[in-house]
Coordinates of C-alpha atoms in Angstrom, one line a residue:
Chain A
M1409 CA 0.0 0.0 0.0
D1410 CA 1.4 3.4 -1.0
E1411 CA 0.7 5.7 1.9
T1412 CA 1.1 9.3 1.0
T1413 CA 0.0 12.0 3.4
A1414 CA -2.7 14.2 2.0
L1415 CA -3.5 16.4 4.9
E1416 CA -1.2 17.1 7.8
V1417 CA -2.3 19.0 10.9
H1418 CA 0.3 20.4 13.2
D1419 CA -0.5 21.8 16.6
L1420 CA -3.8 23.1 15.6
N1421 CA -5.7 25.4 18.0
A1422 CA -9.0 27.1 17.3
W1423 CA -11.2 29.5 19.1
Y1424 CA -14.7 30.9 18.7
G1425 CA -14.3 34.2 20.4
H1426 CA -12.9 33.3 23.8
T1427 CA -13.9 29.7 23.7
Q1428 CA -11.2 27.3 22.7
A1429 CA -12.6 24.6 20.5
L1430 CA -9.4 22.7 19.5
R1431 CA -6.3 22.2 21.5
N1432 CA -2.9 21.2 20.1
M1433 CA -4.1 18.8 17.6
S1434 CA -1.6 17.0 15.4
L1435 CA -2.5 14.2 13.0
S1436 CA -2.1 13.1 9.4
M1437 CA -4.7 11.9 6.9
M1438 CA -3.5 9.6 4.2
E1439 CA -4.2 9.9 0.5
R1440 CA -7.1 7.7 -0.8
R1441 CA -8.0 6.6 2.7
I1442 CA -11.1 7.4 4.8
T1443 CA -10.3 8.9 8.1
A1444 CA -13.2 8.9 10.6
V1445 CA -13.5 11.5 13.4
I1446 CA -15.6 10.4 16.3
G1447 CA -16.3 11.8 19.8
P1448 CA -19.1 13.2 22.0
S1449 CA -21.0 16.3 21.0
G1450 CA -19.0 19.4 21.5
C1451 CA -15.6 17.6 21.2
G1452 CA -14.5 19.7 18.3
K1453 CA -15.1 17.2 15.4
S1454 CA -17.0 19.6 13.2
T1455 CA -14.7 22.5 14.0
F1456 CA -11.8 20.3 13.1
I1457 CA -13.1 19.2 9.7
R1458 CA -14.2 22.7 8.9
C1459 CA -10.6 23.9 9.5
L1460 CA -9.4 21.5 6.8
N1461 CA -10.9 23.6 4.0
R1462 CA -11.1 27.0 5.8
I1463 CA -14.8 27.1 5.7
N1464 CA -14.7 28.2 9.3
D1465 CA -13.1 31.5 8.1
L1466 CA -16.7 32.6 7.4
M1467 CA -17.6 32.3 11.1
P1468 CA -17.4 35.6 12.9
G1469 CA -15.0 35.5 15.8
F1470 CA -13.3 32.4 14.6
R1471 CA -9.5 32.2 15.1
V1472 CA -7.1 29.5 14.3
A1473 CA -3.4 28.9 15.2
G1474 CA -1.1 26.1 14.0
R1475 CA -0.7 24.6 10.5
V1476 CA -2.8 22.6 8.1
L1477 CA -0.7 21.2 5.3
F1478 CA -2.3 20.0 2.1
K1479 CA 0.3 18.1 0.1
G1480 CA 2.9 20.2 1.9
Q1481 CA 1.2 23.5 1.3
D1482 CA 0.1 25.5 4.4
L1483 CA -3.6 26.3 3.9
Y1484 CA -3.4 29.2 6.4
A1485 CA -0.3 30.8 4.9
P1486 CA -0.7 34.4 3.8
G1487 CA -1.7 34.7 0.1
V1488 CA -3.5 31.3 0.0
D1489 CA -6.9 31.8 -1.7
P1490 CA -9.6 30.0 0.5
I1491 CA -11.9 29.7 -2.5
E1492 CA -9.3 27.7 -4.4
I1493 CA -8.8 25.5 -1.4
R1494 CA -12.5 24.7 -1.2
L1495 CA -12.4 23.7 -4.9
R1496 CA -9.7 21.2 -4.1
I1497 CA -11.2 20.1 -0.7
G1498 CA -14.9 19.8 -1.1
M1499 CA -17.5 19.4 1.7
V1500 CA -20.8 17.6 2.2
F1501 CA -22.9 18.5 5.1
Q1502 CA -25.2 16.8 7.6
K1503 CA -28.5 17.8 6.1
P1504 CA -28.8 17.4 2.3
N1505 CA -28.7 21.0 1.0
P1506 CA -29.4 21.0 -2.7
F1507 CA -30.1 24.3 -4.3
P1508 CA -33.8 24.9 -5.2
K1509 CA -32.9 24.3 -8.8
P1510 CA -33.0 21.5 -11.3
I1511 CA -30.7 18.5 -10.7
Y1512 CA -28.6 19.4 -13.7
D1513 CA -28.0 22.9 -12.5
N1514 CA -27.1 21.7 -9.0
V1515 CA -24.2 19.7 -10.4
A1516 CA -23.2 22.2 -13.0
Y1517 CA -23.2 25.1 -10.5
G1518 CA -19.6 24.7 -9.5
P1519 CA -18.2 24.2 -12.9
R1520 CA -20.1 27.2 -14.2
L1521 CA -18.7 29.3 -11.4
C1522 CA -15.3 28.2 -12.5
G1523 CA -16.1 29.6 -16.0
I1524 CA -17.0 26.4 -17.9
K1525 CA -19.7 27.4 -20.4
E1526 CA -19.6 24.9 -23.2
R1527 CA -22.7 22.8 -23.1
A1528 CA -21.0 19.5 -24.1
R1529 CA -18.4 19.8 -21.4
L1530 CA -21.0 20.6 -18.8
D1531 CA -23.1 17.7 -19.9
A1532 CA -20.1 15.4 -19.6
L1533 CA -19.2 16.7 -16.2
V1534 CA -22.8 16.4 -14.9
E1535 CA -23.1 12.8 -16.1
E1536 CA -19.7 11.8 -14.8
S1537 CA -20.3 13.4 -11.4
L1538 CA -23.7 11.8 -11.1
K1539 CA -22.3 8.5 -12.0
K1540 CA -19.5 8.8 -9.5
A1541 CA -22.1 9.6 -6.9
A1542 CA -24.1 6.5 -7.9
L1543 CA -27.2 8.6 -8.8
W1544 CA -27.1 8.8 -12.6
D1545 CA -29.3 5.8 -13.3
E1546 CA -32.0 7.2 -11.0
V1547 CA -32.1 10.7 -12.4
K1548 CA -30.8 10.6 -16.0
D1549 CA -34.4 11.0 -17.3
K1550 CA -35.3 13.9 -15.1
L1551 CA -32.2 16.1 -15.0
H1552 CA -34.4 19.1 -15.4
H1553 CA -36.7 18.3 -12.5
S1554 CA -36.2 20.1 -9.2
A1555 CA -33.6 18.6 -7.0
L1556 CA -36.0 19.1 -4.1
A1557 CA -38.3 16.4 -5.5
L1558 CA -35.6 13.8 -4.7
S1559 CA -35.6 11.6 -1.6
G1560 CA -33.3 12.5 1.3
G1561 CA -30.8 9.8 0.3
Q1562 CA -30.8 10.9 -3.4
Q1563 CA -30.4 14.6 -2.3
Q1564 CA -27.4 13.7 -0.3
R1565 CA -25.9 11.8 -3.2
L1566 CA -26.7 14.8 -5.4
C1567 CA -24.7 17.0 -2.9
I1568 CA -21.8 14.5 -3.2
A1569 CA -22.1 14.8 -7.0
R1570 CA -22.1 18.6 -6.8
A1571 CA -19.0 18.4 -4.6
L1572 CA -17.3 16.1 -7.1
A1573 CA -18.2 18.2 -10.2
V1574 CA -15.4 20.7 -9.4
E1575 CA -13.0 17.8 -9.4
P1576 CA -11.7 18.1 -5.8
E1577 CA -9.0 15.9 -4.4
V1578 CA -10.4 15.6 -0.9
L1579 CA -14.0 15.2 0.4
L1580 CA -14.9 16.3 3.9
L1581 CA -18.2 14.8 5.1
D1582 CA -19.8 16.2 8.2
E1583 CA -22.2 13.5 9.4
P1584 CA -23.4 12.9 5.9
C1585 CA -25.9 10.2 6.9
S1586 CA -27.4 11.4 10.1
A1587 CA -30.6 12.5 8.3
L1588 CA -30.9 9.4 6.3
D1589 CA -32.6 6.0 6.8
P1590 CA -30.5 2.8 7.0
I1591 CA -30.9 1.9 3.3
A1592 CA -29.9 5.4 2.1
T1593 CA -27.1 5.3 4.6
G1594 CA -25.9 1.9 3.3
R1595 CA -25.8 3.3 -0.3
I1596 CA -23.8 6.4 0.8
E1597 CA -21.4 4.1 2.7
E1598 CA -20.9 1.9 -0.4
L1599 CA -20.4 5.0 -2.4
L1600 CA -17.7 6.3 -0.1
L1601 CA -15.9 3.0 -0.2
D1602 CA -16.0 3.2 -4.0
L1603 CA -14.9 6.9 -4.1
K1604 CA -11.9 5.9 -2.0
K1605 CA -10.1 4.7 -5.2
N1606 CA -9.7 8.3 -6.2
Y1607 CA -10.4 10.6 -3.3
T1608 CA -9.1 11.2 0.2
M1609 CA -12.0 11.5 2.6
V1610 CA -12.5 12.7 6.2
I1611 CA -15.8 11.8 7.8
V1612 CA -17.3 13.1 11.0
T1613 CA -19.8 10.7 12.4
H1614 CA -21.8 10.1 15.6
N1615 CA -22.5 6.6 14.4
M1616 CA -19.6 4.5 15.6
Q1617 CA -20.7 1.5 13.6
Q1618 CA -20.5 3.7 10.6
A1619 CA -16.9 4.8 11.4
A1620 CA -16.1 1.1 11.9
R1621 CA -17.7 0.2 8.6
V1622 CA -16.2 2.8 6.3
S1623 CA -13.0 4.2 7.7
D1624 CA -9.4 3.0 7.6
T1625 CA -8.2 5.2 10.4
T1626 CA -10.2 6.6 13.3
A1627 CA -9.5 9.7 15.4
F1628 CA -11.2 10.0 18.8
F1629 CA -11.7 13.5 20.1
M1630 CA -12.7 14.7 23.4
L1631 CA -13.0 18.2 24.8
G1632 CA -11.2 19.6 21.8
Q1633 CA -8.3 17.2 22.1
L1634 CA -7.1 14.2 20.1
V1635 CA -7.3 11.3 22.6
E1636 CA -6.5 8.5 20.2
F1637 CA -5.7 8.1 16.5
G1638 CA -5.0 4.7 14.9
P1639 CA -6.2 2.0 12.5
T1640 CA -9.9 1.6 12.8
S1641 CA -9.7 -2.1 13.4
Q1642 CA -7.4 -1.5 16.3
I1643 CA -9.5 1.3 17.8
F1644 CA -12.6 -0.9 17.8
T1645 CA -11.0 -4.1 19.0
N1646 CA -8.2 -2.9 21.3
P1647 CA -8.1 0.8 22.0
R1648 CA -5.0 1.9 23.8
D1649 CA -6.7 4.6 25.8
K1650 CA -9.1 4.0 28.7
V1651 CA -11.2 7.0 27.6
T1652 CA -11.5 5.7 24.1
E1653 CA -12.5 2.3 25.4
D1654 CA -15.2 3.8 27.6
Y1655 CA -16.6 5.9 24.7
I1656 CA -16.8 3.2 22.1
T1657 CA -18.2 0.6 24.5
G1658 CA -20.8 3.1 25.6
R1659 CA -19.6 3.4 29.2
F1660 CA -18.8 7.1 28.8
G1661 CA -19.4 9.4 31.7
Chain B
M1235 CA -25.2 -1.0 36.2
R1236 CA -26.3 -1.0 32.6
V1237 CA -28.3 -3.9 31.2
F1238 CA -25.5 -4.8 28.9
D1239 CA -23.1 -5.1 31.9
E1240 CA -25.5 -7.3 33.6
E1241 CA -25.7 -9.5 30.6
L1242 CA -21.9 -9.7 30.4
T1243 CA -21.8 -10.7 34.1
A1244 CA -24.4 -13.4 33.6
L1245 CA -22.4 -14.7 30.6
K1246 CA -19.3 -14.8 32.8
E1247 CA -21.1 -16.7 35.5
R1248 CA -22.4 -19.2 33.1
I1249 CA -18.9 -19.9 31.8
L1250 CA -17.8 -20.4 35.4
R1251 CA -20.5 -22.8 36.2
M1252 CA -19.7 -24.8 33.1
G1253 CA -16.0 -24.6 34.0
A1254 CA -16.6 -25.9 37.5
L1255 CA -18.6 -28.8 36.1
V1256 CA -15.8 -29.7 33.7
E1257 CA -13.2 -29.5 36.5
T1258 CA -15.2 -31.9 38.6
Q1259 CA -15.6 -34.2 35.6
V1260 CA -11.8 -34.3 35.0
A1261 CA -11.1 -34.9 38.7
N1262 CA -13.7 -37.6 39.0
A1263 CA -12.6 -39.3 35.8
I1264 CA -9.1 -39.8 37.2
K1265 CA -10.5 -40.9 40.5
A1266 CA -12.7 -43.5 38.8
L1267 CA -9.6 -44.8 36.9
V1268 CA -7.3 -45.0 39.9
E1269 CA -9.9 -46.4 42.3
R1270 CA -11.5 -48.6 39.7
D1271 CA -14.8 -47.1 40.6
T1272 CA -17.2 -48.0 37.8
E1273 CA -20.2 -46.1 39.3
L1274 CA -18.2 -42.9 39.4
A1275 CA -17.1 -43.4 35.8
K1276 CA -20.7 -43.8 34.7
T1277 CA -21.8 -40.7 36.7
V1278 CA -19.1 -38.7 34.8
I1279 CA -20.3 -40.0 31.5
A1280 CA -23.9 -39.2 32.5
T1281 CA -23.1 -35.5 33.2
D1282 CA -21.8 -34.9 29.7
H1283 CA -25.2 -33.7 28.4
Q1284 CA -25.2 -30.9 31.0
V1285 CA -21.9 -29.6 29.6
N1286 CA -23.2 -29.8 26.1
A1287 CA -26.3 -27.8 27.1
Y1288 CA -24.0 -25.1 28.5
D1289 CA -22.0 -25.0 25.3
V1290 CA -25.1 -24.4 23.2
E1291 CA -26.6 -21.9 25.6
I1292 CA -23.3 -19.9 25.8
D1293 CA -22.9 -19.8 22.0
E1294 CA -26.5 -18.7 21.6
E1295 CA -26.1 -16.0 24.2
C1296 CA -22.8 -14.7 22.6
I1297 CA -24.4 -14.6 19.1
R1298 CA -27.4 -12.7 20.6
L1299 CA -25.1 -10.2 22.3
I1300 CA -23.1 -9.6 19.1
A1301 CA -26.2 -9.1 17.1
L1302 CA -28.1 -6.9 19.5
R1303 CA -25.4 -5.0 21.4
Q1304 CA -22.8 -4.7 18.6
P1305 CA -20.0 -4.9 21.2
T1306 CA -16.6 -3.3 20.6
A1307 CA -13.2 -3.2 22.3
S1308 CA -12.9 -5.2 25.5
D1309 CA -16.7 -6.2 25.4
L1310 CA -16.1 -7.7 21.9
R1311 CA -13.0 -9.5 23.1
F1312 CA -14.9 -10.8 26.2
I1313 CA -17.7 -12.2 24.1
T1314 CA -15.5 -13.8 21.5
T1315 CA -13.3 -15.3 24.2
A1316 CA -16.4 -16.7 26.0
M1317 CA -17.4 -18.4 22.8
K1318 CA -14.1 -20.0 22.3
I1319 CA -13.7 -21.0 26.0
S1320 CA -17.0 -22.8 26.0
T1321 CA -15.8 -24.8 23.0
D1322 CA -12.6 -25.8 24.8
L1323 CA -14.5 -26.7 27.9
E1324 CA -16.9 -28.8 26.0
R1325 CA -13.9 -30.7 24.5
M1326 CA -12.4 -31.2 27.9
S1327 CA -15.6 -32.7 29.0
D1328 CA -15.6 -35.1 26.1
L1329 CA -12.1 -36.1 27.0
A1330 CA -13.1 -36.8 30.6
E1331 CA -15.8 -39.0 29.3
D1332 CA -13.3 -40.8 27.1
I1333 CA -11.1 -41.4 30.2
C1334 CA -14.1 -42.9 31.9
E1335 CA -14.8 -45.2 29.0
R1336 CA -11.2 -46.5 29.1
A1337 CA -11.4 -46.8 32.9
L1338 CA -14.5 -49.0 32.6
E1339 CA -12.6 -51.2 30.1
L1340 CA -9.6 -51.4 32.3
T1341 CA -11.6 -52.5 35.3
E1342 CA -12.5 -55.6 33.4
E1343 CA -8.9 -56.9 33.7
P1344 CA -6.5 -57.0 36.6
Q1345 CA -4.6 -53.7 37.2
L1346 CA -1.4 -53.6 35.0
K1347 CA 0.6 -51.5 37.5
P1348 CA 0.0 -48.9 40.2
Y1349 CA -0.8 -45.5 38.8
I1350 CA 1.8 -42.9 39.7
D1351 CA 2.5 -40.6 36.8
I1352 CA -1.1 -40.5 35.5
P1353 CA -2.5 -38.9 38.7
R1354 CA 0.4 -36.5 38.8
M1355 CA -0.2 -35.5 35.2
A1356 CA -4.0 -35.3 35.8
E1357 CA -3.5 -33.1 38.8
C1358 CA -1.4 -30.7 36.8
A1359 CA -3.9 -30.6 34.0
R1360 CA -6.8 -30.0 36.4
T1361 CA -4.8 -27.2 38.1
M1362 CA -4.3 -25.7 34.6
V1363 CA -8.0 -25.8 33.9
K1364 CA -8.8 -24.2 37.3
E1365 CA -6.1 -21.5 36.9
A1366 CA -7.1 -20.7 33.3
L1367 CA -10.6 -20.1 34.5
D1368 CA -9.4 -18.0 37.5
A1369 CA -7.3 -16.0 35.0
F1370 CA -10.4 -15.5 32.9
V1371 CA -12.5 -14.3 35.9
N1372 CA -9.9 -11.9 37.2
R1373 CA -8.6 -10.9 33.8
N1374 CA -5.1 -12.0 34.9
A1375 CA -2.8 -12.3 32.0
D1376 CA 0.2 -13.3 34.2
L1377 CA -1.6 -16.3 35.6
A1378 CA -2.8 -17.2 32.1
R1379 CA 0.9 -17.2 30.9
K1380 CA 1.8 -19.4 33.8
V1381 CA -0.8 -21.9 32.6
C1382 CA 0.7 -21.9 29.1
R1383 CA 4.1 -22.7 30.6
S1384 CA 2.8 -25.6 32.6
D1385 CA 1.8 -27.4 29.4
A1386 CA 5.4 -28.5 28.8
F1387 CA 5.4 -30.5 32.1
V1388 CA 2.3 -32.4 31.0
D1389 CA 3.8 -33.1 27.6
D1390 CA 7.0 -34.5 29.2
L1391 CA 5.0 -36.8 31.5
T1392 CA 3.0 -38.0 28.5
S1393 CA 6.2 -39.1 26.7
Q1394 CA 7.5 -40.6 29.9
I1395 CA 4.4 -42.7 30.4
F1396 CA 4.5 -43.8 26.8
R1397 CA 8.1 -45.0 27.1
E1398 CA 7.3 -46.9 30.3
L1399 CA 4.3 -48.6 28.9
L1400 CA 6.2 -49.5 25.7
S1401 CA 8.7 -51.4 27.8
Y1402 CA 5.8 -53.4 29.4
M1403 CA 4.5 -54.2 26.0
I1404 CA 7.8 -55.4 24.7
E1405 CA 8.4 -57.5 27.7
D1406 CA 5.0 -59.1 27.8
P1407 CA 2.5 -58.9 24.9
Q1408 CA -0.2 -60.0 27.4
T1409 CA -0.1 -56.4 28.6
I1410 CA -0.7 -54.7 25.3
R1411 CA -4.4 -54.3 25.6
R1412 CA -4.2 -52.6 29.0
A1413 CA -1.1 -50.6 28.1
I1414 CA -2.6 -49.2 25.0
R1415 CA -5.7 -48.1 27.0
I1416 CA -3.5 -46.4 29.6
T1417 CA -1.6 -44.7 26.8
F1418 CA -4.9 -43.4 25.5
V1419 CA -5.7 -42.0 29.0
A1420 CA -2.4 -40.2 29.1
K1421 CA -3.1 -38.8 25.7
Y1422 CA -6.5 -37.6 26.8
I1423 CA -5.1 -35.8 29.8
E1424 CA -2.5 -34.3 27.6
R1425 CA -5.3 -33.0 25.3
I1426 CA -7.1 -31.6 28.4
A1427 CA -4.0 -29.6 29.3
D1428 CA -3.8 -28.4 25.6
H1429 CA -7.4 -27.1 25.9
A1430 CA -6.6 -25.4 29.2
T1431 CA -3.7 -23.8 27.4
N1432 CA -6.1 -22.6 24.7
V1433 CA -8.3 -21.0 27.3
A1434 CA -5.3 -19.3 28.9
E1435 CA -4.2 -18.0 25.5
M1436 CA -7.7 -16.5 25.0
V1437 CA -7.4 -14.8 28.4
V1438 CA -4.2 -13.1 27.3
Y1439 CA -6.2 -11.9 24.2
L1440 CA -9.0 -10.8 26.4
V1441 CA -6.8 -8.7 28.6
E1442 CA -4.2 -7.5 26.2
G1443 CA -5.8 -7.8 22.8
K1444 CA -2.8 -9.8 21.7
I1445 CA -3.2 -13.2 20.0
I1446 CA -0.4 -15.4 21.4
R1447 CA -1.5 -18.7 19.8
H1448 CA 1.0 -20.5 17.6
T1449 CA 3.8 -18.4 19.1
T1450 CA 6.4 -19.2 21.7
I1451 CA 5.8 -17.2 24.9

């Protein structure tokens, strides 16, 4: 297995106003692997993942210290364009959030913003992205219907297709299945395992079984700190840390 | 205490009751052999179905807990260990039954020789079973490793008994029938010690998450 580091976090600290959300976090996420981030509510999982594509910059009062290296480049270095980062590191959110537009326009939205206008190229991108998101067969005959008419699971796959349309290298997923039923969840999980061939993914999840099913590496956070980070199989069979053990066996607190 | 913890405690107690039953069977099997007590031998054979019932119940309970509780980490190791331990205990029980069958056959003829090494070996095997179960209850990996080391002593005694019986058989072919049966008994005891070692190895896995089978400690 070729293990190349995609994202490297060094001594990351983050604050919302005076509240510190992340403390001295250091960990590396490997290329074409799925890293799961688990931990109780308020442990900093979402803050962490949102630091990886600088989407937190948009939060008033948010401050970050430390380094996040993407293929060696510091995302927080002066002169780095956060918009460009977000094209290369896409994000999918907890609640499916398609635009109130046709399916086609949802997927073509990003490429159009990037200046792609030729119809044929857009068509190809839309088809390819929907195929990658395992949604094409279900929507190919109704590309011009509203995205809002799709089921929750389809909407979430549409959001994944929309994220893929700008050809990112990394996908950040913030509890992508928490609003979905088990069947839709199963489809998304299959999709993630398939996308792993070409993408690096970081998934935040409250569902520990989901972390166990899809991820290669698991990070356990608590109170804004990294408690344990290791191969998922090890974390779930033999965690090194007592706190991790208590959390994953449900004896927490 | 959480419901799940209560279920795990109940599972542990069930393993212990099964273990105690098997320990008694092993001790009684040897007693029946040495004292040529056919009644006792038959009693041991008659208790086999109780052990089998434990084996099935424990397996079913473990499968149920895996399906419904989706255990992880030490809970998962505990449940998988319990499943394997019950299999080993059930085999030990079968071997105790085999010892009794040979004992019954041996009582049909005059005693070949006084039993000296067989009871020594059996005592060591029985201690191994007991200590392996104690190690399981107390999650004591050191005690489990001690059990694994004891296995060599039992193996040595098995070879010694075999050599001795071989000399009887060479000297007087009239002894062959009995000597072979006693050799079997030695082998059964040696197998019981092997199963106790398996249990001890599972205990190390339970405590440390390390699989030490097929390695030298």
